[in-house]
Amino acid sequence: MNQNTVQPGLFGLAKSNRDFSQANSWGKNQFNNSLACYMHSQGLQLVYLTLDKSLKIKHGKIDVTDIFGITPLSPNLFFAFESDYLPYRKLVIGRLPRVDLVTLNTFNGDVCLRSIEIKLTALPDNSTCRLPDHKYGCEIVTRPDTIVYLTLSIADKFKDSREQILKYLDPVCSEISDWISIRNMLPYISRLTDSLDNLLYDHIEMQSPLVMQPVWKTVGKTSKLYQNCLDIFIWSDFGFTRLFFDVTKRLPIGTESIQRHARTVIWLAKMLYEFAINGKIPHASIIDILTYHTKNDKAFASGGLNTHPYMICDELIKPRIRKEEIGNIILGGGQNYLSPERRFDGIILSNPEIFDENLKNI
């Protein structure tokens, strides 16, 4: 493939709401989905992290077709980046937040297929960069909007049977007279967590993909990419809850504050409870009001030491996509549109051999 004969673009993203001849159209969300398309073209499935009956993370594989809702190289696939997922509009009060990716089938109209949150993560993070590379982990920073889409993903499964959610949450939530008071809420946190766990456990077969987490691996904190440097993990909606449920369960007795992980449990419970009662989720007011004296710019963060036990597998130690294959994903000199101030872009630009035609594996 001659870069000079190809227009700037990304593998597989033939139809999208981005114009790749413009520098401001290049970003991590676009690259991540191109990577998924490329992995599909190479016959590779993605690592799928789901919840098992022991309420632990189980590793499996999932086809990219099941993530996008249509074969990735279909001429009818449209990528709508940073868009809202229209089928969820009827479940919320107020404006529906945008999600990182909405896929649509353009055959016979624009039909929404999937909504996916995307978290491109560096391997290792600061907490694991001095460890042996088989102990590297990624930091996952979660936005409040991701928790809204997590809630909607669960709520949508029960849109015709809201009483099922109420059966699990009402025994606890109906006792709570003041959701705003830290002192009042502290005794309820473990019960809310258990009630949500029971809901997930009894409907484990209903979980579905929610978060796409590509990883890119460097040598420690350097800008040198490993030879095998890229792979993709997919978290199910139920599986993703472990990142904040498990931390909340480990809170010491006598805790006098509500930190972000526990607050996220409360957000999820309160939003699902409102949905079960009223059929609508007032997500914005819940997040704005239930702050517990902590900024809500993010829901929570999980460092590499915490995520490593969930994610450890062959693909984390040795990602399947080699660095020279990035030249098969970023096409037509598209690397010239990257912005060095973005860390991943800067790493790519620091490894110019990626685009050496003599080294690429076509």
PDB file of C-alpha atoms in Angstrom, residues 76-212:
ATOM      1  CA  ASN A  76     -23.715   0.393   5.575  1.00  0.00           C
ATOM      2  CA  LEU A  77     -21.803   1.041   8.809  1.00  0.00           C
ATOM      3  CA  PHE A  78     -21.700   4.681   9.930  1.00  0.00           C
ATOM      4  CA  PHE A  79     -19.619   5.900  12.878  1.00  0.00           C
ATOM      5  CA  ALA A  80     -21.175   8.814  14.773  1.00  0.00           C
ATOM      6  CA  PHE A  81     -18.551  10.042  17.227  1.00  0.00           C
ATOM      7  CA  GLU A  82     -19.493  11.984  20.359  1.00  0.00           C
ATOM      8  CA  SER A  83     -23.211  11.604  19.674  1.00  0.00           C
ATOM      9  CA  ASP A  84     -26.218  10.730  21.783  1.00  0.00           C
ATOM     10  CA  TYR A  85     -27.818   7.326  21.446  1.00  0.00           C
ATOM     11  CA  LEU A  86     -31.342   8.140  20.324  1.00  0.00           C
ATOM     12  CA  PRO A  87     -33.088   5.025  21.730  1.00  0.00           C
ATOM     13  CA  TYR A  88     -32.137   6.174  25.247  1.00  0.00           C
ATOM     14  CA  ARG A  89     -33.699   9.637  24.944  1.00  0.00           C
ATOM     15  CA  LYS A  90     -37.062   8.410  26.118  1.00  0.00           C
ATOM     16  CA  LEU A  91     -35.513   7.040  29.330  1.00  0.00           C
ATOM     17  CA  VAL A  92     -34.107  10.308  30.684  1.00  0.00           C
ATOM     18  CA  ILE A  93     -35.304  13.636  31.989  1.00  0.00           C
ATOM     19  CA  GLY A  94     -33.507  16.488  30.283  1.00  0.00           C
ATOM     20  CA  ARG A  95     -30.671  16.231  27.800  1.00  0.00           C
ATOM     21  CA  LEU A  96     -29.132  12.857  27.085  1.00  0.00           C
ATOM     22  CA  PRO A  97     -25.323  13.009  27.401  1.00  0.00           C
ATOM     23  CA  ARG A  98     -23.208  12.212  24.408  1.00  0.00           C
ATOM     24  CA  VAL A  99     -21.475   8.867  24.229  1.00  0.00           C
ATOM     25  CA  ASP A 100     -18.091   8.314  22.572  1.00  0.00           C
ATOM     26  CA  LEU A 101     -19.473   6.244  19.697  1.00  0.00           C
ATOM     27  CA  VAL A 102     -22.858   5.468  18.204  1.00  0.00           C
ATOM     28  CA  THR A 103     -22.943   3.035  15.302  1.00  0.00           C
ATOM     29  CA  LEU A 104     -25.683   3.214  12.688  1.00  0.00           C
ATOM     30  CA  ASN A 105     -26.866   1.051   9.817  1.00  0.00           C
ATOM     31  CA  THR A 106     -27.459   3.346   6.850  1.00  0.00           C
ATOM     32  CA  PHE A 107     -29.275   0.702   4.793  1.00  0.00           C
ATOM     33  CA  ASN A 108     -32.886   1.818   4.448  1.00  0.00           C
ATOM     34  CA  GLY A 109     -32.469   4.780   6.783  1.00  0.00           C
ATOM     35  CA  ASP A 110     -30.198   5.507   9.728  1.00  0.00           C
ATOM     36  CA  VAL A 111     -30.874   2.870  12.377  1.00  0.00           C
ATOM     37  CA  CYS A 112     -29.009   3.173  15.694  1.00  0.00           C
ATOM     38  CA  LEU A 113     -27.177  -0.033  16.502  1.00  0.00           C
ATOM     39  CA  ARG A 114     -24.879   0.380  19.492  1.00  0.00           C
ATOM     40  CA  SER A 115     -23.536   2.947  21.944  1.00  0.00           C
ATOM     41  CA  ILE A 116     -19.980   2.459  23.215  1.00  0.00           C
ATOM     42  CA  GLU A 117     -17.905   4.365  25.742  1.00  0.00           C
ATOM     43  CA  ILE A 118     -14.189   4.381  24.876  1.00  0.00           C
ATOM     44  CA  LYS A 119     -11.213   4.608  27.217  1.00  0.00           C
ATOM     45  CA  LEU A 120      -7.807   4.559  25.554  1.00  0.00           C
ATOM     46  CA  THR A 121      -5.368   3.604  28.300  1.00  0.00           C
ATOM     47  CA  ALA A 122      -1.596   3.611  28.638  1.00  0.00           C
ATOM     48  CA  LEU A 123       0.200   0.464  29.728  1.00  0.00           C
ATOM     49  CA  PRO A 124       1.866   0.917  32.183  1.00  0.00           C
ATOM     50  CA  ASP A 125       0.484   3.734  34.285  1.00  0.00           C
ATOM     51  CA  ASN A 126       2.460   5.652  36.880  1.00  0.00           C
ATOM     52  CA  SER A 127       1.708   3.165  39.662  1.00  0.00           C
ATOM     53  CA  THR A 128       3.052   0.138  37.754  1.00  0.00           C
ATOM     54  CA  CYS A 129       5.750   1.540  35.460  1.00  0.00           C
ATOM     55  CA  ARG A 130       8.579   0.378  37.736  1.00  0.00           C
ATOM     56  CA  LEU A 131       7.282  -3.182  37.967  1.00  0.00           C
ATOM     57  CA  PRO A 132       8.162  -6.051  35.607  1.00  0.00           C
ATOM     58  CA  ASP A 133       6.164  -5.705  32.415  1.00  0.00           C
ATOM     59  CA  HIS A 134       3.949  -8.720  33.241  1.00  0.00           C
ATOM     60  CA  LYS A 135       2.689  -6.679  36.201  1.00  0.00           C
ATOM     61  CA  TYR A 136       1.914  -3.535  34.191  1.00  0.00           C
ATOM     62  CA  GLY A 137      -1.554  -2.083  34.639  1.00  0.00           C
ATOM     63  CA  CYS A 138      -3.665   0.712  33.157  1.00  0.00           C
ATOM     64  CA  GLU A 139      -5.391   3.599  34.875  1.00  0.00           C
ATOM     65  CA  ILE A 140      -9.063   3.912  33.974  1.00  0.00           C
ATOM     66  CA  VAL A 141     -10.649   7.331  34.561  1.00  0.00           C
ATOM     67  CA  THR A 142     -14.428   7.206  34.440  1.00  0.00           C
ATOM     68  CA  ARG A 143     -16.638  10.186  33.632  1.00  0.00           C
ATOM     69  CA  PRO A 144     -20.087  10.700  35.177  1.00  0.00           C
ATOM     70  CA  ASP A 145     -21.553  10.335  31.668  1.00  0.00           C
ATOM     71  CA  THR A 146     -20.194   6.783  31.538  1.00  0.00           C
ATOM     72  CA  ILE A 147     -22.179   5.986  34.672  1.00  0.00           C
ATOM     73  CA  VAL A 148     -25.276   7.480  33.048  1.00  0.00           C
ATOM     74  CA  TYR A 149     -24.801   5.155  30.061  1.00  0.00           C
ATOM     75  CA  LEU A 150     -24.112   2.237  32.404  1.00  0.00           C
ATOM     76  CA  THR A 151     -27.410   2.982  34.142  1.00  0.00           C
ATOM     77  CA  LEU A 152     -29.242   3.322  30.840  1.00  0.00           C
ATOM     78  CA  SER A 153     -27.762   0.072  29.561  1.00  0.00           C
ATOM     79  CA  ILE A 154     -29.175  -1.736  32.592  1.00  0.00           C
ATOM     80  CA  ALA A 155     -32.461   0.188  32.676  1.00  0.00           C
ATOM     81  CA  ASP A 156     -33.152  -0.457  29.003  1.00  0.00           C
ATOM     82  CA  LYS A 157     -33.127  -4.193  29.658  1.00  0.00           C
ATOM     83  CA  PHE A 158     -36.008  -3.684  32.102  1.00  0.00           C
ATOM     84  CA  LYS A 159     -37.984  -1.013  30.280  1.00  0.00           C
ATOM     85  CA  ASP A 160     -40.963  -3.368  30.049  1.00  0.00           C
ATOM     86  CA  SER A 161     -40.507  -4.832  33.532  1.00  0.00           C
ATOM     87  CA  ARG A 162     -39.453  -1.987  35.827  1.00  0.00           C
ATOM     88  CA  GLU A 163     -40.964  -3.798  38.792  1.00  0.00           C
ATOM     89  CA  GLN A 164     -38.039  -6.224  38.590  1.00  0.00           C
ATOM     90  CA  ILE A 165     -35.608  -3.443  39.519  1.00  0.00           C
ATOM     91  CA  LEU A 166     -37.963  -2.174  42.199  1.00  0.00           C
ATOM     92  CA  LYS A 167     -38.051  -5.626  43.800  1.00  0.00           C
ATOM     93  CA  TYR A 168     -34.322  -5.400  44.522  1.00  0.00           C
ATOM     94  CA  LEU A 169     -33.937  -1.718  45.372  1.00  0.00           C
ATOM     95  CA  ASP A 170     -37.151  -0.718  47.114  1.00  0.00           C
ATOM     96  CA  PRO A 171     -36.471  -2.542  50.401  1.00  0.00           C
ATOM     97  CA  VAL A 172     -33.416  -0.337  50.925  1.00  0.00           C
ATOM     98  CA  CYS A 173     -34.207   2.826  49.001  1.00  0.00           C
ATOM     99  CA  SER A 174     -37.644   3.279  50.540  1.00  0.00           C
ATOM    100  CA  GLU A 175     -35.966   3.585  53.947  1.00  0.00           C
ATOM    101  CA  ILE A 176     -33.691   6.437  52.884  1.00  0.00           C
ATOM    102  CA  SER A 177     -35.205   9.735  53.974  1.00  0.00           C
ATOM    103  CA  ASP A 178     -32.235  11.928  53.046  1.00  0.00           C
ATOM    104  CA  TRP A 179     -29.996  11.024  50.093  1.00  0.00           C
ATOM    105  CA  ILE A 180     -27.906  14.194  50.476  1.00  0.00           C
ATOM    106  CA  SER A 181     -26.632  13.754  54.046  1.00  0.00           C
ATOM    107  CA  ILE A 182     -23.318  11.885  54.319  1.00  0.00           C
ATOM    108  CA  ARG A 183     -24.121  10.758  57.848  1.00  0.00           C
ATOM    109  CA  ASN A 184     -27.505   9.473  56.770  1.00  0.00           C
ATOM    110  CA  MET A 185     -26.186   7.643  53.689  1.00  0.00           C
ATOM    111  CA  LEU A 186     -23.162   5.892  55.174  1.00  0.00           C
ATOM    112  CA  PRO A 187     -25.128   3.028  56.800  1.00  0.00           C
ATOM    113  CA  TYR A 188     -26.922   2.303  53.523  1.00  0.00           C
ATOM    114  CA  ILE A 189     -23.954   2.005  51.156  1.00  0.00           C
ATOM    115  CA  SER A 190     -23.206  -1.666  51.759  1.00  0.00           C
ATOM    116  CA  ARG A 191     -26.906  -2.558  51.488  1.00  0.00           C
ATOM    117  CA  LEU A 192     -27.240  -0.655  48.228  1.00  0.00           C
ATOM    118  CA  THR A 193     -24.181  -2.466  46.872  1.00  0.00           C
ATOM    119  CA  ASP A 194     -25.595  -5.844  47.883  1.00  0.00           C
ATOM    120  CA  SER A 195     -29.000  -5.056  46.374  1.00  0.00           C
ATOM    121  CA  LEU A 196     -27.432  -4.088  43.056  1.00  0.00           C
ATOM    122  CA  ASP A 197     -25.263  -7.196  43.129  1.00  0.00           C
ATOM    123  CA  ASN A 198     -28.346  -9.351  43.638  1.00  0.00           C
ATOM    124  CA  LEU A 199     -30.013  -7.695  40.653  1.00  0.00           C
ATOM    125  CA  LEU A 200     -26.978  -8.333  38.450  1.00  0.00           C
ATOM    126  CA  TYR A 201     -26.494 -11.885  39.721  1.00  0.00           C
ATOM    127  CA  ASP A 202     -30.071 -12.913  38.996  1.00  0.00           C
ATOM    128  CA  HIS A 203     -29.942 -11.455  35.473  1.00  0.00           C
ATOM    129  CA  ILE A 204     -26.335 -12.284  34.596  1.00  0.00           C
ATOM    130  CA  GLU A 205     -27.311 -13.509  31.119  1.00  0.00           C
ATOM    131  CA  MET A 206     -28.535 -10.015  30.200  1.00  0.00           C
ATOM    132  CA  GLN A 207     -25.161  -8.240  30.347  1.00  0.00           C
ATOM    133  CA  SER A 208     -23.919  -6.569  27.179  1.00  0.00           C
ATOM    134  CA  PRO A 209     -20.854  -4.626  25.941  1.00  0.00           C
ATOM    135  CA  LEU A 210     -20.485  -1.113  27.352  1.00  0.00           C
ATOM    136  CA  VAL A 211     -16.861   0.083  27.386  1.00  0.00           C
ATOM    137  CA  MET A 212     -14.147  -0.353  24.782  1.00  0.00           C
TER     138      MET A 212
END
